[in-house]
PDB file of C-alpha atoms in Angstrom:
ATOM      1  CA  VAL A  22       0.000   0.000   0.000  1.00 47.00           C
ATOM      2  CA  LEU A  23       1.353   3.376  -0.992  1.00 49.00           C
ATOM      3  CA  HIS A  24       1.646   5.806   1.892  1.00 55.00           C
ATOM      4  CA  VAL A  25       1.089   9.377   0.756  1.00 60.00           C
ATOM      5  CA  SER A  26       3.318  12.208   1.893  1.00 83.00           C
ATOM      6  CA  LEU A  27       3.298  12.110   5.665  1.00 85.00           C
ATOM      7  CA  HIS A  28       3.405  15.882   5.969  1.00 85.00           C
ATOM      8  CA  THR A  29       0.358  16.307   3.792  1.00 88.00           C
ATOM      9  CA  PHE A  30      -1.561  13.591   5.575  1.00 91.00           C
ATOM     10  CA  PHE A  31      -0.580  14.482   9.140  1.00 92.00           C
ATOM     11  CA  HIS A  32      -1.400  18.113   8.559  1.00 89.00           C
ATOM     12  CA  GLU A  33      -5.011  17.038   7.988  1.00 90.00           C
ATOM     13  CA  VAL A  34      -5.169  15.144  11.301  1.00 94.00           C
ATOM     14  CA  PRO A  35      -6.641  17.497  13.939  1.00 92.00           C
ATOM     15  CA  LEU A  36      -4.332  16.163  16.663  1.00 94.00           C
ATOM     16  CA  PHE A  37      -1.305  17.276  14.621  1.00 94.00           C
ATOM     17  CA  ALA A  38      -2.795  20.418  13.087  1.00 91.00           C
ATOM     18  CA  GLY A  39      -0.822  22.769  15.350  1.00 93.00           C
ATOM     19  CA  LEU A  40       2.566  21.340  14.386  1.00 95.00           C
ATOM     20  CA  ASP A  41       4.855  23.293  12.078  1.00 93.00           C
ATOM     21  CA  ALA A  42       6.881  21.684   9.273  1.00 91.00           C
ATOM     22  CA  ASP A  43       9.903  20.912  11.461  1.00 93.00           C
ATOM     23  CA  GLU A  44       7.731  19.370  14.161  1.00 94.00           C
ATOM     24  CA  LEU A  45       5.909  17.248  11.574  1.00 94.00           C
ATOM     25  CA  THR A  46       9.278  16.033  10.267  1.00 92.00           C
ATOM     26  CA  GLU A  47      10.335  15.165  13.806  1.00 93.00           C
ATOM     27  CA  LEU A  48       7.080  13.235  14.316  1.00 94.00           C
ATOM     28  CA  SER A  49       7.373  11.490  10.935  1.00 93.00           C
ATOM     29  CA  ARG A  50      10.699   9.974  11.985  1.00 93.00           C
ATOM     30  CA  GLU A  51       9.076   8.282  14.963  1.00 95.00           C
ATOM     31  CA  VAL A  52       5.996   6.707  13.365  1.00 96.00           C
ATOM     32  CA  ALA A  53       5.927   3.277  11.764  1.00 96.00           C
ATOM     33  CA  PRO A  54       3.720   2.546   8.731  1.00 95.00           C
ATOM     34  CA  ARG A  55       1.337  -0.379   9.173  1.00 97.00           C
ATOM     35  CA  ASP A  56      -0.927  -2.327   6.827  1.00 97.00           C
ATOM     36  CA  TRP A  57      -3.689  -4.716   7.833  1.00 97.00           C
ATOM     37  CA  GLY A  58      -6.033  -7.051   6.001  1.00 97.00           C
ATOM     38  CA  ALA A  59      -9.776  -7.041   6.653  1.00 97.00           C
ATOM     39  CA  GLY A  60     -10.747  -8.415  10.066  1.00 96.00           C
ATOM     40  CA  GLU A  61      -7.333  -7.982  11.693  1.00 97.00           C
ATOM     41  CA  ARG A  62      -7.115  -6.921  15.290  1.00 97.00           C
ATOM     42  CA  LEU A  63      -5.202  -3.782  16.282  1.00 97.00           C
ATOM     43  CA  PHE A  64      -5.711  -4.446  19.981  1.00 96.00           C
ATOM     44  CA  ALA A  65      -8.153  -6.018  22.419  1.00 93.00           C
ATOM     45  CA  GLN A  66      -9.931  -4.524  25.400  1.00 90.00           C
ATOM     46  CA  GLY A  67      -7.647  -4.877  28.422  1.00 90.00           C
ATOM     47  CA  ASP A  68      -4.407  -4.991  26.398  1.00 94.00           C
ATOM     48  CA  VAL A  69      -1.458  -2.949  27.579  1.00 94.00           C
ATOM     49  CA  SER A  70      -1.612   0.520  25.986  1.00 92.00           C
ATOM     50  CA  ASP A  71       1.628   0.798  24.061  1.00 94.00           C
ATOM     51  CA  GLY A  72       0.876   3.564  21.576  1.00 96.00           C
ATOM     52  CA  MET A  73      -1.599   5.131  19.199  1.00 96.00           C
ATOM     53  CA  TYR A  74      -2.690   4.512  15.621  1.00 97.00           C
ATOM     54  CA  VAL A  75      -3.590   6.953  12.868  1.00 97.00           C
ATOM     55  CA  ILE A  76      -5.764   5.540  10.091  1.00 97.00           C
ATOM     56  CA  GLU A  77      -4.793   6.644   6.599  1.00 95.00           C
ATOM     57  CA  ARG A  78      -7.009   4.389   4.450  1.00 95.00           C
ATOM     58  CA  GLY A  79      -9.730   1.863   5.143  1.00 97.00           C
ATOM     59  CA  GLU A  80     -12.018   1.500   8.166  1.00 97.00           C
ATOM     60  CA  VAL A  81     -11.775   0.072  11.660  1.00 97.00           C
ATOM     61  CA  GLY A  82     -14.495  -0.905  14.100  1.00 96.00           C
ATOM     62  CA  VAL A  83     -14.342  -0.004  17.790  1.00 93.00           C
ATOM     63  CA  PHE A  84     -16.105  -2.495  20.051  1.00 90.00           C
ATOM     64  CA  ALA A  85     -16.969  -2.669  23.738  1.00 83.00           C
ATOM     65  CA  CYS A  86     -16.764  -6.173  25.166  1.00 80.00           C
ATOM     66  CA  PRO A  87     -19.158  -6.207  28.140  1.00 71.00           C
ATOM     67  CA  GLY A  88     -19.081  -9.975  28.676  1.00 72.00           C
ATOM     68  CA  GLN A  89     -17.208 -13.050  27.618  1.00 73.00           C
ATOM     69  CA  GLY A  90     -17.572 -13.424  23.864  1.00 76.00           C
ATOM     70  CA  SER A  91     -19.974 -10.493  23.472  1.00 79.00           C
ATOM     71  CA  ARG A  92     -19.209  -7.274  21.680  1.00 83.00           C
ATOM     72  CA  VAL A  93     -21.054  -4.054  20.904  1.00 81.00           C
ATOM     73  CA  MET A  94     -19.859  -1.785  18.110  1.00 86.00           C
ATOM     74  CA  LEU A  95     -19.274   1.710  19.428  1.00 84.00           C
ATOM     75  CA  ALA A  96     -17.986   3.365  16.269  1.00 90.00           C
ATOM     76  CA  GLU A  97     -16.621   2.785  12.793  1.00 95.00           C
ATOM     77  CA  LEU A  98     -13.693   5.048  12.010  1.00 96.00           C
ATOM     78  CA  GLY A  99     -12.003   5.921   8.750  1.00 96.00           C
ATOM     79  CA  PRO A 100      -9.160   7.988   7.299  1.00 95.00           C
ATOM     80  CA  GLY A 101      -7.745  10.600   9.650  1.00 94.00           C
ATOM     81  CA  ALA A 102      -9.055   8.860  12.771  1.00 95.00           C
ATOM     82  CA  VAL A 103      -6.731   8.571  15.743  1.00 95.00           C
ATOM     83  CA  ILE A 104      -7.098   5.502  17.949  1.00 94.00           C
ATOM     84  CA  GLY A 105      -5.672   4.784  21.378  1.00 91.00           C
ATOM     85  CA  GLU A 106      -4.280   8.283  21.767  1.00 90.00           C
ATOM     86  CA  LEU A 107      -4.730   8.300  25.522  1.00 86.00           C
ATOM     87  CA  SER A 108      -1.967   5.722  25.715  1.00 87.00           C
ATOM     88  CA  LEU A 109       0.528   8.511  25.059  1.00 88.00           C
ATOM     89  CA  VAL A 110      -0.030   9.910  28.547  1.00 83.00           C
ATOM     90  CA  ASP A 111      -1.918   7.248  30.444  1.00 81.00           C
ATOM     91  CA  GLY A 112      -0.847   3.704  31.199  1.00 78.00           C
ATOM     92  CA  SER A 113      -4.397   2.402  31.592  1.00 82.00           C
ATOM     93  CA  PRO A 114      -5.245  -0.768  29.642  1.00 89.00           C
ATOM     94  CA  ARG A 115      -7.096  -0.471  26.325  1.00 91.00           C
ATOM     95  CA  SER A 116     -10.759   0.304  26.970  1.00 84.00           C
ATOM     96  CA  ALA A 117     -12.086  -1.222  23.739  1.00 88.00           C
ATOM     97  CA  LEU A 118     -11.383  -3.783  21.037  1.00 93.00           C
ATOM     98  CA  VAL A 119     -10.380  -2.407  17.627  1.00 96.00           C
ATOM     99  CA  GLU A 120     -10.433  -4.469  14.429  1.00 97.00           C
ATOM    100  CA  THR A 121     -10.197  -3.541  10.783  1.00 97.00           C
ATOM    101  CA  VAL A 122     -13.388  -3.674   8.749  1.00 96.00           C
ATOM    102  CA  SER A 123     -11.631  -3.538   5.375  1.00 96.00           C
ATOM    103  CA  MET A 124      -8.032  -3.461   4.139  1.00 97.00           C
ATOM    104  CA  THR A 125      -6.512  -0.662   6.132  1.00 97.00           C
ATOM    105  CA  SER A 126      -3.272   1.273   6.283  1.00 97.00           C
ATOM    106  CA  GLY A 127      -1.998   3.757   8.787  1.00 96.00           C
ATOM    107  CA  TYR A 128       0.744   4.614  11.240  1.00 96.00           C
ATOM    108  CA  PHE A 129       1.705   3.566  14.729  1.00 97.00           C
ATOM    109  CA  LEU A 130       3.336   5.923  17.204  1.00 97.00           C
ATOM    110  CA  SER A 131       4.610   3.970  20.175  1.00 96.00           C
ATOM    111  CA  ARG A 132       4.518   5.417  23.635  1.00 94.00           C
ATOM    112  CA  ASP A 133       8.277   4.868  23.911  1.00 95.00           C
ATOM    113  CA  ALA A 134       8.886   6.847  20.708  1.00 96.00           C
ATOM    114  CA  PHE A 135       6.568   9.584  21.880  1.00 95.00           C
ATOM    115  CA  ASP A 136       8.329   9.739  25.253  1.00 93.00           C
ATOM    116  CA  ARG A 137      11.645  10.134  23.432  1.00 93.00           C
ATOM    117  CA  LEU A 138      10.231  13.161  21.653  1.00 94.00           C
ATOM    118  CA  ARG A 139       8.506  14.591  24.680  1.00 90.00           C
ATOM    119  CA  PHE A 140      11.317  14.198  27.154  1.00 87.00           C
ATOM    120  CA  GLY A 141      13.836  15.221  24.528  1.00 90.00           C
ATOM    121  CA  GLY A 142      12.232  18.646  24.685  1.00 88.00           C
ATOM    122  CA  SER A 143      10.089  18.462  21.546  1.00 93.00           C
ATOM    123  CA  LEU A 144       7.601  21.309  21.422  1.00 94.00           C
ATOM    124  CA  GLY A 145       5.674  19.331  18.824  1.00 95.00           C
ATOM    125  CA  ALA A 146       5.094  16.546  21.347  1.00 95.00           C
ATOM    126  CA  THR A 147       3.823  19.084  23.879  1.00 95.00           C
ATOM    127  CA  LYS A 148       1.437  20.482  21.265  1.00 96.00           C
ATOM    128  CA  ILE A 149       0.126  16.977  20.593  1.00 96.00           C
ATOM    129  CA  VAL A 150      -0.602  16.416  24.296  1.00 95.00           C
ATOM    130  CA  LEU A 151      -2.274  19.823  24.511  1.00 95.00           C
ATOM    131  CA  ALA A 152      -4.468  19.024  21.490  1.00 95.00           C
ATOM    132  CA  LEU A 153      -5.222  15.616  22.973  1.00 94.00           C
ATOM    133  CA  GLY A 154      -6.228  17.269  26.247  1.00 94.00           C
ATOM    134  CA  ARG A 155      -8.569  19.669  24.470  1.00 94.00           C
ATOM    135  CA  THR A 156     -10.179  16.806  22.565  1.00 91.00           C
ATOM    136  CA  LEU A 157     -10.640  14.819  25.756  1.00 91.00           C
ATOM    137  CA  GLU A 158     -12.053  17.776  27.645  1.00 92.00           C
ATOM    138  CA  GLN A 159     -14.546  18.433  24.889  1.00 92.00           C
ATOM    139  CA  ARG A 160     -15.458  14.734  24.807  1.00 89.00           C
ATOM    140  CA  LYS A 161     -15.834  14.769  28.576  1.00 92.00           C
ATOM    141  CA  ARG A 162     -18.276  17.659  28.498  1.00 91.00           C
ATOM    142  CA  VAL A 163     -20.362  16.114  25.724  1.00 92.00           C
ATOM    143  CA  THR A 164     -20.383  12.742  27.507  1.00 92.00           C
ATOM    144  CA  GLU A 165     -21.283  14.313  30.827  1.00 92.00           C
ATOM    145  CA  GLU A 166     -24.122  16.214  29.173  1.00 91.00           C
ATOM    146  CA  ARG A 167     -25.387  12.950  27.722  1.00 90.00           C
ATOM    147  CA  LEU A 168     -25.246  11.249  31.117  1.00 91.00           C
ATOM    148  CA  ARG A 169     -27.004  14.168  32.797  1.00 90.00           C
ATOM    149  CA  ASN A 170     -29.775  14.012  30.216  1.00 90.00           C
ATOM    150  CA  LEU A 171     -30.100  10.265  30.670  1.00 88.00           C
ATOM    151  CA  VAL A 172     -30.259  10.578  34.438  1.00 88.00           C
ATOM    152  CA  GLY A 173     -32.637  13.541  34.311  1.00 86.00           C
ATOM    153  CA  SER A 174     -35.012  11.887  31.869  1.00 85.00           C
ATOM    154  CA  ASN A 175     -35.122   8.559  33.644  1.00 80.00           C
ATOM    155  CA  VAL A 176     -34.719   9.088  37.347  1.00 78.00           C
ATOM    156  CA  GLU A 177     -36.218   5.684  38.184  1.00 77.00           C
ATOM    157  CA  ALA A 178     -33.572   3.845  36.154  1.00 78.00           C
ATOM    158  CA  ALA A 179     -30.903   6.120  37.583  1.00 81.00           C
ATOM    159  CA  GLU A 180     -32.051   5.221  41.101  1.00 81.00           C
ATOM    160  CA  LEU A 181     -31.013   1.627  40.385  1.00 80.00           C
ATOM    161  CA  HIS A 182     -27.469   2.881  39.889  1.00 81.00           C
ATOM    162  CA  SER A 183     -27.657   5.711  42.394  1.00 85.00           C
ATOM    163  CA  ARG A 184     -24.610   4.662  44.429  1.00 85.00           C
ATOM    164  CA  GLU A 185     -22.326   4.599  41.387  1.00 87.00           C
ATOM    165  CA  LEU A 186     -23.831   7.784  39.971  1.00 88.00           C
ATOM    166  CA  ARG A 187     -23.513   9.706  43.237  1.00 88.00           C
ATOM    167  CA  GLU A 188     -19.901   8.582  43.478  1.00 88.00           C
ATOM    168  CA  LEU A 189     -19.221   9.658  39.900  1.00 90.00           C
ATOM    169  CA  PHE A 190     -20.928  13.048  40.226  1.00 89.00           C
ATOM    170  CA  GLY A 191     -19.059  13.485  43.503  1.00 88.00           C
ATOM    171  CA  ARG A 192     -15.738  12.941  41.701  1.00 87.00           C
ATOM    172  CA  LEU A 193     -16.796  15.337  38.977  1.00 90.00           C
ATOM    173  CA  LEU A 194     -17.518  18.126  41.467  1.00 88.00           C
ATOM    174  CA  LYS A 195     -13.879  19.195  41.242  1.00 88.00           C
ATOM    175  CA  SER A 196     -13.851  19.184  37.427  1.00 84.00           C
TER     176      SER A 196
ATOM    177  CA  MET B  21       7.296  33.678  47.654  1.00 37.00           C
ATOM    178  CA  SER B  22       6.701  29.934  47.916  1.00 41.00           C
ATOM    179  CA  THR B  23       7.256  30.144  51.694  1.00 43.00           C
ATOM    180  CA  SER B  24       3.661  31.357  52.052  1.00 83.00           C
ATOM    181  CA  ILE B  25       2.452  28.028  50.731  1.00 93.00           C
ATOM    182  CA  PRO B  26       2.071  25.250  53.340  1.00 95.00           C
ATOM    183  CA  SER B  27       4.292  22.218  52.857  1.00 95.00           C
ATOM    184  CA  GLU B  28       1.243  19.924  52.507  1.00 96.00           C
ATOM    185  CA  PHE B  29       0.390  21.772  49.308  1.00 97.00           C
ATOM    186  CA  TRP B  30       3.498  20.369  47.624  1.00 97.00           C
ATOM    187  CA  SER B  31       2.937  16.811  48.825  1.00 97.00           C
ATOM    188  CA  VAL B  32      -0.126  16.009  46.702  1.00 96.00           C
ATOM    189  CA  ALA B  33      -0.563  15.466  42.958  1.00 95.00           C
ATOM    190  CA  PRO B  34       0.130  17.254  40.713  1.00 96.00           C
ATOM    191  CA  PHE B  35       2.348  19.479  42.836  1.00 97.00           C
ATOM    192  CA  ASP B  36       4.384  16.630  44.299  1.00 96.00           C
ATOM    193  CA  ALA B  37       6.009  16.291  40.855  1.00 94.00           C
ATOM    194  CA  PHE B  38       7.302  19.880  40.933  1.00 96.00           C
ATOM    195  CA  ASP B  39      10.917  20.576  41.806  1.00 95.00           C
ATOM    196  CA  GLU B  40      11.901  23.789  43.589  1.00 95.00           C
ATOM    197  CA  VAL B  41      12.223  25.670  40.303  1.00 96.00           C
ATOM    198  CA  GLY B  42       8.811  24.409  39.232  1.00 96.00           C
ATOM    199  CA  ARG B  43       7.247  25.434  42.535  1.00 96.00           C
ATOM    200  CA  GLU B  44       8.560  28.959  42.233  1.00 96.00           C
ATOM    201  CA  ALA B  45       7.545  29.193  38.578  1.00 97.00           C
ATOM    202  CA  PHE B  46       4.031  28.002  39.403  1.00 97.00           C
ATOM    203  CA  VAL B  47       3.575  30.466  42.250  1.00 96.00           C
ATOM    204  CA  ALA B  48       4.906  33.280  40.076  1.00 96.00           C
ATOM    205  CA  ALA B  49       2.535  32.399  37.231  1.00 97.00           C
ATOM    206  CA  ALA B  50      -0.567  31.984  39.402  1.00 97.00           C
ATOM    207  CA  GLU B  51      -2.787  34.713  40.798  1.00 96.00           C
ATOM    208  CA  ARG B  52      -3.377  34.647  44.516  1.00 96.00           C
ATOM    209  CA  ARG B  53      -6.954  35.184  45.637  1.00 96.00           C
ATOM    210  CA  GLU B  54      -8.246  35.598  49.163  1.00 96.00           C
ATOM    211  CA  VAL B  55     -11.951  34.980  49.655  1.00 97.00           C
ATOM    212  CA  SER B  56     -14.106  35.517  52.704  1.00 98.00           C
ATOM    213  CA  ALA B  57     -16.443  32.929  54.207  1.00 98.00           C
ATOM    214  CA  GLY B  58     -19.608  32.789  52.092  1.00 97.00           C
ATOM    215  CA  GLU B  59     -18.009  34.363  49.042  1.00 97.00           C
ATOM    216  CA  ALA B  60     -18.182  32.583  45.678  1.00 97.00           C
ATOM    217  CA  VAL B  61     -14.917  31.412  44.146  1.00 97.00           C
ATOM    218  CA  TYR B  62     -16.869  30.709  40.962  1.00 95.00           C
ATOM    219  CA  GLU B  63     -20.489  30.198  40.096  1.00 95.00           C
ATOM    220  CA  ARG B  64     -22.380  27.818  37.861  1.00 93.00           C
ATOM    221  CA  GLY B  65     -22.733  29.343  34.401  1.00 94.00           C
ATOM    222  CA  ALA B  66     -19.737  31.650  34.721  1.00 95.00           C
ATOM    223  CA  THR B  67     -16.944  31.214  32.170  1.00 94.00           C
ATOM    224  CA  ALA B  68     -14.061  29.284  33.667  1.00 94.00           C
ATOM    225  CA  ARG B  69     -10.859  31.260  33.416  1.00 89.00           C
ATOM    226  CA  GLY B  70      -8.390  28.725  34.731  1.00 95.00           C
ATOM    227  CA  ALA B  71      -7.653  26.100  37.356  1.00 96.00           C
ATOM    228  CA  TRP B  72      -7.759  26.822  41.077  1.00 97.00           C
ATOM    229  CA  ALA B  73      -5.571  25.347  43.789  1.00 97.00           C
ATOM    230  CA  LEU B  74      -6.597  25.540  47.423  1.00 97.00           C
ATOM    231  CA  VAL B  75      -3.873  26.940  49.680  1.00 97.00           C
ATOM    232  CA  SER B  76      -5.817  27.262  52.932  1.00 97.00           C
ATOM    233  CA  GLY B  77      -9.370  27.357  54.251  1.00 97.00           C
ATOM    234  CA  VAL B  78     -12.447  25.352  53.346  1.00 97.00           C
ATOM    235  CA  VAL B  79     -14.462  25.469  50.137  1.00 97.00           C
ATOM    236  CA  GLU B  80     -17.760  23.831  49.261  1.00 96.00           C
ATOM    237  CA  LEU B  81     -18.589  22.442  45.845  1.00 95.00           C
ATOM    238  CA  SER B  82     -22.141  21.807  44.731  1.00 94.00           C
ATOM    239  CA  ASP B  83     -23.906  20.633  41.602  1.00 91.00           C
ATOM    240  CA  PRO B  84     -27.415  22.162  41.744  1.00 88.00           C
ATOM    241  CA  GLU B  85     -28.740  20.222  38.753  1.00 84.00           C
ATOM    242  CA  MET B  86     -27.825  16.771  40.065  1.00 86.00           C
ATOM    243  CA  ARG B  87     -28.600  17.775  43.643  1.00 86.00           C
ATOM    244  CA  SER B  88     -32.182  18.554  42.653  1.00 83.00           C
ATOM    245  CA  ILE B  89     -32.751  14.910  41.708  1.00 83.00           C
ATOM    246  CA  GLY B  90     -30.773  13.456  44.596  1.00 81.00           C
ATOM    247  CA  MET B  91     -27.723  12.413  42.591  1.00 82.00           C
ATOM    248  CA  SER B  92     -25.233  14.744  44.203  1.00 84.00           C
ATOM    249  CA  THR B  93     -24.675  16.343  47.565  1.00 86.00           C
ATOM    250  CA  PRO B  94     -22.490  19.367  48.316  1.00 90.00           C
ATOM    251  CA  SER B  95     -19.019  18.473  49.568  1.00 92.00           C
ATOM    252  CA  THR B  96     -16.486  20.490  51.502  1.00 94.00           C
ATOM    253  CA  TYR B  97     -12.740  20.345  50.962  1.00 95.00           C
ATOM    254  CA  ASP B  98      -9.913  21.628  53.071  1.00 96.00           C
ATOM    255  CA  ALA B  99      -6.820  19.864  51.739  1.00 96.00           C
ATOM    256  CA  PRO B 100      -4.067  22.237  50.614  1.00 97.00           C
ATOM    257  CA  GLY B 101      -3.063  21.438  47.050  1.00 97.00           C
ATOM    258  CA  MET B 102      -6.505  20.314  45.925  1.00 96.00           C
ATOM    259  CA  VAL B 103      -7.033  21.449  42.331  1.00 96.00           C
ATOM    260  CA  LEU B 104     -10.396  22.577  40.996  1.00 96.00           C
ATOM    261  CA  SER B 105     -11.587  23.102  37.444  1.00 95.00           C
ATOM    262  CA  THR B 106      -8.535  21.485  35.851  1.00 94.00           C
ATOM    263  CA  GLY B 107     -10.315  21.173  32.498  1.00 93.00           C
ATOM    264  CA  SER B 108     -10.392  24.936  32.134  1.00 94.00           C
ATOM    265  CA  LEU B 109      -6.631  24.826  31.583  1.00 96.00           C
ATOM    266  CA  LEU B 110      -7.474  23.265  28.234  1.00 94.00           C
ATOM    267  CA  GLN B 111     -10.690  24.927  27.109  1.00 90.00           C
ATOM    268  CA  ASP B 112     -13.008  27.785  27.881  1.00 88.00           C
ATOM    269  CA  PHE B 113     -16.295  26.535  29.229  1.00 90.00           C
ATOM    270  CA  ALA B 114     -19.070  27.483  31.613  1.00 92.00           C
ATOM    271  CA  HIS B 115     -18.817  26.051  35.123  1.00 94.00           C
ATOM    272  CA  ARG B 116     -21.414  23.394  35.914  1.00 90.00           C
ATOM    273  CA  ARG B 117     -20.878  23.695  39.671  1.00 93.00           C
ATOM    274  CA  HIS B 118     -20.744  26.325  42.377  1.00 95.00           C
ATOM    275  CA  CYS B 119     -17.625  26.788  44.462  1.00 96.00           C
ATOM    276  CA  THR B 120     -18.106  28.799  47.634  1.00 97.00           C
ATOM    277  CA  ALA B 121     -15.719  29.537  50.494  1.00 97.00           C
ATOM    278  CA  ARG B 122     -17.035  28.079  53.746  1.00 97.00           C
ATOM    279  CA  THR B 123     -14.302  29.787  55.744  1.00 97.00           C
ATOM    280  CA  ASP B 124     -11.883  32.534  54.815  1.00 97.00           C
ATOM    281  CA  ALA B 125      -9.735  30.860  52.175  1.00 97.00           C
ATOM    282  CA  VAL B 126      -6.719  31.454  49.974  1.00 97.00           C
ATOM    283  CA  LEU B 127      -6.478  29.998  46.485  1.00 97.00           C
ATOM    284  CA  LEU B 128      -4.118  30.246  43.554  1.00 97.00           C
ATOM    285  CA  CYS B 129      -5.644  30.621  40.108  1.00 97.00           C
ATOM    286  CA  LEU B 130      -3.628  29.680  37.037  1.00 97.00           C
ATOM    287  CA  PRO B 131      -5.337  31.347  34.054  1.00 97.00           C
ATOM    288  CA  ARG B 132      -5.536  29.301  30.874  1.00 96.00           C
ATOM    289  CA  ASP B 133      -3.663  31.822  28.732  1.00 96.00           C
ATOM    290  CA  VAL B 134      -0.808  32.004  31.239  1.00 97.00           C
ATOM    291  CA  PHE B 135      -0.679  28.210  31.491  1.00 97.00           C
ATOM    292  CA  GLU B 136      -0.536  27.833  27.723  1.00 96.00           C
ATOM    293  CA  ALA B 137       2.166  30.476  27.367  1.00 97.00           C
ATOM    294  CA  ARG B 138       4.295  28.796  30.056  1.00 97.00           C
ATOM    295  CA  LEU B 139       3.715  25.396  28.472  1.00 96.00           C
ATOM    296  CA  LEU B 140       4.817  26.508  25.018  1.00 94.00           C
ATOM    297  CA  ALA B 141       7.791  28.299  26.577  1.00 94.00           C
ATOM    298  CA  GLY B 142       8.912  24.905  27.879  1.00 91.00           C
ATOM    299  CA  ASP B 143       8.276  25.348  31.608  1.00 94.00           C
ATOM    300  CA  ALA B 144       8.461  21.947  33.270  1.00 92.00           C
ATOM    301  CA  PHE B 145       5.759  22.747  35.833  1.00 96.00           C
ATOM    302  CA  ALA B 146       3.278  23.447  33.023  1.00 96.00           C
ATOM    303  CA  ALA B 147       4.160  20.139  31.339  1.00 93.00           C
ATOM    304  CA  ARG B 148       3.533  18.275  34.617  1.00 93.00           C
ATOM    305  CA  LEU B 149       0.186  20.052  35.019  1.00 96.00           C
ATOM    306  CA  LEU B 150      -0.726  19.165  31.450  1.00 95.00           C
ATOM    307  CA  ASP B 151       0.018  15.475  32.028  1.00 91.00           C
ATOM    308  CA  TYR B 152      -2.039  15.496  35.210  1.00 93.00           C
ATOM    309  CA  THR B 153      -4.965  17.261  33.565  1.00 94.00           C
ATOM    310  CA  VAL B 154      -5.022  15.106  30.436  1.00 93.00           C
ATOM    311  CA  SER B 155      -4.739  11.907  32.435  1.00 90.00           C
ATOM    312  CA  LEU B 156      -7.582  13.035  34.734  1.00 92.00           C
ATOM    313  CA  SER B 157      -9.771  13.972  31.766  1.00 92.00           C
ATOM    314  CA  GLY B 158      -9.127  10.568  30.220  1.00 89.00           C
ATOM    315  CA  ARG B 159     -10.116   8.743  33.412  1.00 89.00           C
ATOM    316  CA  GLU B 160     -13.257  10.849  33.713  1.00 91.00           C
ATOM    317  CA  VAL B 161     -14.267  10.192  30.104  1.00 90.00           C
ATOM    318  CA  ARG B 162     -13.861   6.463  30.728  1.00 85.00           C
ATOM    319  CA  ALA B 163     -15.916   6.654  33.937  1.00 89.00           C
ATOM    320  CA  LEU B 164     -18.667   8.638  32.202  1.00 91.00           C
ATOM    321  CA  ASN B 165     -18.795   6.193  29.309  1.00 85.00           C
ATOM    322  CA  ALA B 166     -18.989   3.286  31.740  1.00 84.00           C
ATOM    323  CA  ALA B 167     -21.867   4.954  33.590  1.00 88.00           C
ATOM    324  CA  ILE B 168     -23.786   5.554  30.352  1.00 86.00           C
ATOM    325  CA  HIS B 169     -23.179   1.988  29.265  1.00 80.00           C
ATOM    326  CA  SER B 170     -24.365   0.745  32.637  1.00 81.00           C
ATOM    327  CA  LEU B 171     -27.545   2.856  32.487  1.00 82.00           C
ATOM    328  CA  LEU B 172     -28.368   1.760  28.959  1.00 79.00           C
ATOM    329  CA  SER B 173     -27.543  -1.906  29.258  1.00 74.00           C
ATOM    330  CA  ARG B 174     -29.535  -2.747  32.386  1.00 61.00           C
ATOM    331  CA  PRO B 175     -33.178  -2.028  33.178  1.00 54.00           C
TER     332      PRO B 175
END
């Protein structure tokens, strides 16, 4: 699979949009191109988070695995999507299963490679974490709004989970 | 300047990761605010201007919307070094909660624009704060998603 100019492609990825040409070059040296056939697994829920993927072509499915053998598709993502980005700053295990839907190509940025950039004083790496933080914060607010609406519109169902919800809203007080 | 900050402040995350230079840089970058008992630190609906760190005193946090349906109760905090509204280091948004001083209190506010300028200037304390904030946001997103999944998947 032909990988297009990394600069051109990465510049279109929102997480990297703030990087200048030198910072994109620096990042390009650290990523590894990857190709997958249809139905290949990128990682499973619970796996060690060792880096993030950027999809260049094709599609991947993101699945929650609530029970043994069961899976629920959460999203289908295509070109430009970034997957597992939290692994760059957080050592938590993978929170979902990701598999390709079709032939797919992209790039892998390992946490080790990212740490080399970051702790080597790369401003580009700092900009990536800042952009990641903004994305997460926005996602957090949208997700919290959704939860609030769910709780507010179905108080009886929420009562069944009241202990967990009170604990969660208690933690969020400081947000 | 950092001598006016109690030692406990520097013993909790994220401040426990600051070296002496980082401590001084943080204190120099932050705005000190003294509030009287009963005074609002920030109010629900107001635009968040930055993160707050409690230096001394007691503050109360409340979530009126969730309180009205019994899903949240006001909580008081008195631990030096506790950080509030970390997400506002990353984005402008309107506060969802009230924060009110229950006793006379001293806080440090790090405005978002100052934080970002220090971060892009390469200040280590700002990088540590960024890591802390992003990691916290990630954990909260995961917890929120889990709660939604739990509500939707069981009767």
